PDB file of C-alpha atoms in Angstrom:
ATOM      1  CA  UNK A   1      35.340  25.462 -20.206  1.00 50.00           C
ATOM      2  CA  UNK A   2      32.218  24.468 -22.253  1.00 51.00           C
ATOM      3  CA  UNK A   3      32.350  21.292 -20.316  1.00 44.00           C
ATOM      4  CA  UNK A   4      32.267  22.936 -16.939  1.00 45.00           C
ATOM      5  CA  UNK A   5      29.371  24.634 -18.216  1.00 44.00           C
ATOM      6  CA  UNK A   6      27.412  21.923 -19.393  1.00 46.00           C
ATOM      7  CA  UNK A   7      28.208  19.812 -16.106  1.00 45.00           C
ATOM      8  CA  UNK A   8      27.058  23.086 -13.702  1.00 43.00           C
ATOM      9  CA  UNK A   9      23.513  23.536 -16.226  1.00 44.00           C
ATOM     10  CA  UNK A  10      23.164  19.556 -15.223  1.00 46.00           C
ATOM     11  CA  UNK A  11      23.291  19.830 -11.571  1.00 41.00           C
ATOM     12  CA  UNK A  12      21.214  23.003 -12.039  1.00 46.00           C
ATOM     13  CA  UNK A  13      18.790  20.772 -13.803  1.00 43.00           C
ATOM     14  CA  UNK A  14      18.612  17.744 -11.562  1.00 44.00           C
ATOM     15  CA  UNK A  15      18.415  19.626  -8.421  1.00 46.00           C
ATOM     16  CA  UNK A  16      15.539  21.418  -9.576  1.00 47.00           C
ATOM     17  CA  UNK A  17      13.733  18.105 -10.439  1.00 46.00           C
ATOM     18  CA  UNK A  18      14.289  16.820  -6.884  1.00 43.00           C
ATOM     19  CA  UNK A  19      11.172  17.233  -4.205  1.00 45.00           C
ATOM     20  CA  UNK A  20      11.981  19.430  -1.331  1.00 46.00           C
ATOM     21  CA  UNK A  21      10.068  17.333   0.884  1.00 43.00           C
ATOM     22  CA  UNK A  22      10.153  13.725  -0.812  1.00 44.00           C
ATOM     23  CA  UNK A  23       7.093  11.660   0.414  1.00 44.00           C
ATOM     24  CA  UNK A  24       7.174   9.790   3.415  1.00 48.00           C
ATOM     25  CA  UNK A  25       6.351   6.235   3.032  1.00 53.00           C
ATOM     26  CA  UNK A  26       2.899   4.966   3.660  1.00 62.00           C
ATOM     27  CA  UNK A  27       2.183   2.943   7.079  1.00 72.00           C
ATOM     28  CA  UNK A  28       0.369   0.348   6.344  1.00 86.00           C
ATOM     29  CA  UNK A  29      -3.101  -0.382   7.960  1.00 87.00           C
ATOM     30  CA  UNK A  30      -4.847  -3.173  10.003  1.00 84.00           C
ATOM     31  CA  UNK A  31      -7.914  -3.428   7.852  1.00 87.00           C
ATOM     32  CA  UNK A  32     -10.294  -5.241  10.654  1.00 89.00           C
ATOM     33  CA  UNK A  33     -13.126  -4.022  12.390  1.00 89.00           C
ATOM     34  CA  UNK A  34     -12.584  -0.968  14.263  1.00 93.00           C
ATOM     35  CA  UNK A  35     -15.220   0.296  15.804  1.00 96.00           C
ATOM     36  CA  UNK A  36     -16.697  -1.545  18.980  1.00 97.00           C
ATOM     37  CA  UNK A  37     -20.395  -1.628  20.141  1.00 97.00           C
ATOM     38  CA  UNK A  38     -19.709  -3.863  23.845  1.00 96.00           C
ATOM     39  CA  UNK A  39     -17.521  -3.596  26.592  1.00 96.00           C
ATOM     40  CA  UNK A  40     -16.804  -5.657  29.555  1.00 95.00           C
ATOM     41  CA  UNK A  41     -14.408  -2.983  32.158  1.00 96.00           C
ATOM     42  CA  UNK A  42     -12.793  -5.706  34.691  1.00 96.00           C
ATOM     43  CA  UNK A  43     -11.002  -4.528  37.985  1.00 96.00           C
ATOM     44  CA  UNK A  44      -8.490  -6.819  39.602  1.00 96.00           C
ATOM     45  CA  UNK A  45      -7.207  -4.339  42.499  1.00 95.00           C
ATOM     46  CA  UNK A  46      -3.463  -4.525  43.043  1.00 95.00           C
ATOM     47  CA  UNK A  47      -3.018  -7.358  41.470  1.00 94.00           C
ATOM     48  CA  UNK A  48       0.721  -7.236  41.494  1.00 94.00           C
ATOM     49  CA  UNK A  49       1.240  -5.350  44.624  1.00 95.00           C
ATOM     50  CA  UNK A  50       2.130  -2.610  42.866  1.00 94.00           C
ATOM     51  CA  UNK A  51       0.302   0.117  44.689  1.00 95.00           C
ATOM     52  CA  UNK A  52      -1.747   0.384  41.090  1.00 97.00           C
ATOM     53  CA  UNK A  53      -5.151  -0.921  40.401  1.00 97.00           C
ATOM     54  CA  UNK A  54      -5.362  -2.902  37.488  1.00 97.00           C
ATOM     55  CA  UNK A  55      -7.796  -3.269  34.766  1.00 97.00           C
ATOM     56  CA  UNK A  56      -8.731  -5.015  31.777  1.00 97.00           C
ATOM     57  CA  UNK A  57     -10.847  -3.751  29.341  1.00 97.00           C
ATOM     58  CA  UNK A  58     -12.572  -6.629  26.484  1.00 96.00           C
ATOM     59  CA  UNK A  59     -14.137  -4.982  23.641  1.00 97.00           C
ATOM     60  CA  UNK A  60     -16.445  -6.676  20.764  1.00 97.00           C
ATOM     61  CA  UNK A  61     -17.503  -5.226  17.423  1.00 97.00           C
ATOM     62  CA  UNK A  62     -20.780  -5.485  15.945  1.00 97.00           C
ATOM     63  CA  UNK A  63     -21.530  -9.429  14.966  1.00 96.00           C
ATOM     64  CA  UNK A  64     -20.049 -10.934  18.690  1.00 97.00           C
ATOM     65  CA  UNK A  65     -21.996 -10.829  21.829  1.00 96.00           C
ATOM     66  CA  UNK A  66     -21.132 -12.160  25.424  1.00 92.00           C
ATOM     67  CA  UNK A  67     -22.839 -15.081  26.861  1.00 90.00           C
ATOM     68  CA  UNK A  68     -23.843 -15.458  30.219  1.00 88.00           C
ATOM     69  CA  UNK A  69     -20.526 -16.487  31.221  1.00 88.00           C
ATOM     70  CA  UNK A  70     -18.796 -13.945  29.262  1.00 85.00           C
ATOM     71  CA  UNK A  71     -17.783 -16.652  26.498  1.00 91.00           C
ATOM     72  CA  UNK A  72     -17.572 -14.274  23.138  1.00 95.00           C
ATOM     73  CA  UNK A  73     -19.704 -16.009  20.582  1.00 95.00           C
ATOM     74  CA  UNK A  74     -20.631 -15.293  16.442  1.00 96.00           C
ATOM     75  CA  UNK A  75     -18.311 -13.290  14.170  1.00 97.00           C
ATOM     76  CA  UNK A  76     -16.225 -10.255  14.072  1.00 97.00           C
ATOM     77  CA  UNK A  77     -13.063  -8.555  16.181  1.00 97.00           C
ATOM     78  CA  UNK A  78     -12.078  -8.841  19.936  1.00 98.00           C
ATOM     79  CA  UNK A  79      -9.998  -5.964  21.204  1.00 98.00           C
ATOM     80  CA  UNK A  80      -8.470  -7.087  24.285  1.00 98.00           C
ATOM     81  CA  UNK A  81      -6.589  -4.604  27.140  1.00 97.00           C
ATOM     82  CA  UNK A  82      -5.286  -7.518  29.828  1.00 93.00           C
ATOM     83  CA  UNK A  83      -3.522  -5.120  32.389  1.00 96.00           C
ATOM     84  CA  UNK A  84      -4.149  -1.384  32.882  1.00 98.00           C
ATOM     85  CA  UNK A  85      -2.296   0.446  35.554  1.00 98.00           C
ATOM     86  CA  UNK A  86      -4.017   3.498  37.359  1.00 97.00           C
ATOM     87  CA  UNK A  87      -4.789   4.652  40.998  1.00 95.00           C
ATOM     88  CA  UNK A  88      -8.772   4.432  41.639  1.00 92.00           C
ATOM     89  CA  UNK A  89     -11.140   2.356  41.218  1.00 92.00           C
ATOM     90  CA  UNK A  90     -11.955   3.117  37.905  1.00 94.00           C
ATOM     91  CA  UNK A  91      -9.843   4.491  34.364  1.00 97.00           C
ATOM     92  CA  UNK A  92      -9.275   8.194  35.488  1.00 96.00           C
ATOM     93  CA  UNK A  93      -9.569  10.397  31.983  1.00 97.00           C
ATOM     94  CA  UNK A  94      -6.374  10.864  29.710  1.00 98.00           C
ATOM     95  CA  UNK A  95      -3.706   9.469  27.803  1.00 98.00           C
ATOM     96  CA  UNK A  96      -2.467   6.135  28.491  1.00 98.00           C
ATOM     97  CA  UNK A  97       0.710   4.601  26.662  1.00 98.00           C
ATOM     98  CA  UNK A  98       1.620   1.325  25.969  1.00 97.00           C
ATOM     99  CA  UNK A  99       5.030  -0.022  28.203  1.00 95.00           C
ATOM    100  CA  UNK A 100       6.063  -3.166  29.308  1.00 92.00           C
ATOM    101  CA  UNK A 101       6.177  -1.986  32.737  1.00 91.00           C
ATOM    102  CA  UNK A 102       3.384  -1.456  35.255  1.00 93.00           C
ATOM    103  CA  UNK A 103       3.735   2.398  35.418  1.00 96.00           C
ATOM    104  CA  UNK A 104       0.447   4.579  36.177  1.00 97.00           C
ATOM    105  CA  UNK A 105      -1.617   5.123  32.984  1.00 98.00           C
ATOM    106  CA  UNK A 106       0.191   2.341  30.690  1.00 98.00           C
ATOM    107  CA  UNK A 107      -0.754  -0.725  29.447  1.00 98.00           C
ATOM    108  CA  UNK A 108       0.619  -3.911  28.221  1.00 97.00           C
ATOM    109  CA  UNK A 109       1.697  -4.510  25.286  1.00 97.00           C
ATOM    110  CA  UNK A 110       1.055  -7.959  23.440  1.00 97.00           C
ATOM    111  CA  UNK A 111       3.331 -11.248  24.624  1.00 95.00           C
ATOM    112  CA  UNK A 112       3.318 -14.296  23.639  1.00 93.00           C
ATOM    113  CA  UNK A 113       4.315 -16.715  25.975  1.00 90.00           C
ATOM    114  CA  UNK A 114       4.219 -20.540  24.335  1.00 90.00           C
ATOM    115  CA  UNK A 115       0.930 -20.292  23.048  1.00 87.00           C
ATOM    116  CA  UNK A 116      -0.802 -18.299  26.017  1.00 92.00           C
ATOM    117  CA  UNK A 117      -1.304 -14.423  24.525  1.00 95.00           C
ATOM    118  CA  UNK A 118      -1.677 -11.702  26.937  1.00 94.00           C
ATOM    119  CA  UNK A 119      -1.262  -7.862  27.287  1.00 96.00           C
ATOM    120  CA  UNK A 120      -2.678  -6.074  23.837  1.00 98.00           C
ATOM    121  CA  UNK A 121      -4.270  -8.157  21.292  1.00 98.00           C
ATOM    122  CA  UNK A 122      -6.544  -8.648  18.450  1.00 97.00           C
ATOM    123  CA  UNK A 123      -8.270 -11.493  17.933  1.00 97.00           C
ATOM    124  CA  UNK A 124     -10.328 -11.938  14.382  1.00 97.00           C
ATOM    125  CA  UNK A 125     -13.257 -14.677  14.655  1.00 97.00           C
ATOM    126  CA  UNK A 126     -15.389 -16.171  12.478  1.00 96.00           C
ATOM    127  CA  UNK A 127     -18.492 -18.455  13.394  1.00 96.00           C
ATOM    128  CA  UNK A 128     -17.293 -18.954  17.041  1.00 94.00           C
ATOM    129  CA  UNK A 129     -13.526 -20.194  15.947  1.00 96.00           C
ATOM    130  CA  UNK A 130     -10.607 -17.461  15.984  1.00 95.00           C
ATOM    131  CA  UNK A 131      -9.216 -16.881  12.478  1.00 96.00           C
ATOM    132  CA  UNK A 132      -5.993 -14.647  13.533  1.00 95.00           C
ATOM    133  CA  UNK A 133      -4.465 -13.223  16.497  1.00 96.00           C
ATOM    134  CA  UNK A 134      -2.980  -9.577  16.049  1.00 97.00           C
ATOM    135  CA  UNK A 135      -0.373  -8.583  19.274  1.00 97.00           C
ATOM    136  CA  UNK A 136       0.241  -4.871  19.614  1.00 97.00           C
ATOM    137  CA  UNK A 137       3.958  -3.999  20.277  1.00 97.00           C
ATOM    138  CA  UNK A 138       3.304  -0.044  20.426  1.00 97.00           C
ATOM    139  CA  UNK A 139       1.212   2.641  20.787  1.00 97.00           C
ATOM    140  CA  UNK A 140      -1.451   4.606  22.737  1.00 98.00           C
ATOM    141  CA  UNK A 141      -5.146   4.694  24.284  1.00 98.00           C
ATOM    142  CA  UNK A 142      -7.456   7.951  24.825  1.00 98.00           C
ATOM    143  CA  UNK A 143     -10.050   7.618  27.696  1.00 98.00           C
ATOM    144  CA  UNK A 144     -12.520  10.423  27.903  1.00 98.00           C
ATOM    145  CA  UNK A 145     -16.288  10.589  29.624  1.00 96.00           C
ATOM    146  CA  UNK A 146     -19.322  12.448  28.237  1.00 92.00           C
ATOM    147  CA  UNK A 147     -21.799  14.705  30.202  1.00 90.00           C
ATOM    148  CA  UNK A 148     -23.775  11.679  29.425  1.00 89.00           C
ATOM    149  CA  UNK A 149     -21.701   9.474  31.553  1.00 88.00           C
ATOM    150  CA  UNK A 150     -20.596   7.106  28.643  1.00 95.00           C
ATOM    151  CA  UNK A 151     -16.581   6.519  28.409  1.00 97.00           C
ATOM    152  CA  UNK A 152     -15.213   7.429  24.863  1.00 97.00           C
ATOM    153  CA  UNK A 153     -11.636   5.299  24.105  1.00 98.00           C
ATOM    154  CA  UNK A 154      -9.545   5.780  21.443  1.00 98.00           C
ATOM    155  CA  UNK A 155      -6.966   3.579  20.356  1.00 98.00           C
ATOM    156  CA  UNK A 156      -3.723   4.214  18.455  1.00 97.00           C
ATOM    157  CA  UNK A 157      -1.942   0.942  17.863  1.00 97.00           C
ATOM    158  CA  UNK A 158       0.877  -0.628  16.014  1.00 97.00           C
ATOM    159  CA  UNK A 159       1.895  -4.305  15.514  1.00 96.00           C
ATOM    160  CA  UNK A 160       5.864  -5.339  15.717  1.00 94.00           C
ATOM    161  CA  UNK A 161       6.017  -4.401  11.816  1.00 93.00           C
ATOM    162  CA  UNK A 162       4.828  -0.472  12.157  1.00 93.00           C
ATOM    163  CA  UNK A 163       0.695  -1.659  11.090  1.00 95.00           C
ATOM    164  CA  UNK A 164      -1.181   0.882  12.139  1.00 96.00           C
ATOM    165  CA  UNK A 165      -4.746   0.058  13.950  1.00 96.00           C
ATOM    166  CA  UNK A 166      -7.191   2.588  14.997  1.00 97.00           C
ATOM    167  CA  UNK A 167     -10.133   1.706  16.686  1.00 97.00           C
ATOM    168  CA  UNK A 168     -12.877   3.438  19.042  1.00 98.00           C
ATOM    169  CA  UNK A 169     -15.292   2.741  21.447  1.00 98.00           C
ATOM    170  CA  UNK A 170     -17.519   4.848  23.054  1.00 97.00           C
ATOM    171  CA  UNK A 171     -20.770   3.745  25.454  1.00 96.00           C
ATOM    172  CA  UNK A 172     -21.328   2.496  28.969  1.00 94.00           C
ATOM    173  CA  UNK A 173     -18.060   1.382  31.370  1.00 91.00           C
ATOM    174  CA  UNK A 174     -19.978  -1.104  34.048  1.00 88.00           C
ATOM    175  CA  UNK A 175     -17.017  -2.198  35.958  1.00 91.00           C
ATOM    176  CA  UNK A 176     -17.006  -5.795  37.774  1.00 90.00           C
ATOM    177  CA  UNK A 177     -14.606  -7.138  40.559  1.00 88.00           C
ATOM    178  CA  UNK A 178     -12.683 -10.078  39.235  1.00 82.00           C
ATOM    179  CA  UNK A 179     -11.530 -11.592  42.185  1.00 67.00           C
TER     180      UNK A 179
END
């Protein structure tokens, strides 16, 4: 009987050192630039005959600049949004989600097809020359415009290993016709 005790009082004790809600395991994070200064908003119409307008959306942080051809130059991070599916002729406010599928208010995720990257991506540069290419498997965009007329976007992204990258940009959408 004494043993039956002692086993019972053990349990007791254990089960009262064990966390009610253990903690959850920390995501790791994309430590690269994250906030973006320039944008370059591209409209290719129905590009797929989809009955969507799409868009791409190019995005430099602080240190890269466009040339007169649009050639990104210098160092820093390249956010890069190759298809967008909406109806209009511009991105209408709200959430957008990442698919695979042209669907209204998605986006692409990353792909890598022999060497030629599309969809979501990162690209890291240094001095002209790109260091590292990051493609985005999951995740989410915010689009929102001010009273001021300047677009706000959020970004909520994650790379085929759960990284997490957030990243914002918020200032003028110019949209050009890429025909």
């Amino acid at each position: 009987m004494r043993h039956i005790i002692i086993i019972f009082a053990s349990l007791a004790l254990l089960a009262s050192c064990t966390p009610k809600n253990p903690p959850t395991p920390h995501t790791p994070t994309l430590k690269m630039d994250s906030i973006y200064t320039t944008a370059d908003f591209r409209s290719y119409g129905d590009y797929y005959n989809t009955g969507l307008e799409v868009f791409a959306v190019d995005l430099l942080s602080e240190g890269l600049i466009y040339d007169s051809t649009f050639h990104i130059s210098g160092s820093g991070c390249n956010l890069y949004l190759s298809d967008i599916f909406v109806h209009g002729d511009s991105l209408p406010a709200g959430h957008y989600q990442m698919d695979s599928v042209a669907r209204e208010m998605t986006f692409l995720r990353g792909m890598d097809f022999e060497g030629n990257i599309t969809g979501t991506y990162l690209l890291h540069i240094n001095e002209d020359k790109i260091q590292q290419i990051v493609l985005f498997h999951g995740g989410s965009m915010d689009v929102a415009y001010t009273e001021e007329g300047s677009v706000h976007l959020d970004f909520s992204l994650y790379t085929t290993d759960s990284t997490y990258y957030h990243a914002q940009y918020t200032g003028p959408a110019h949209y050009r016709r890429n025909d």
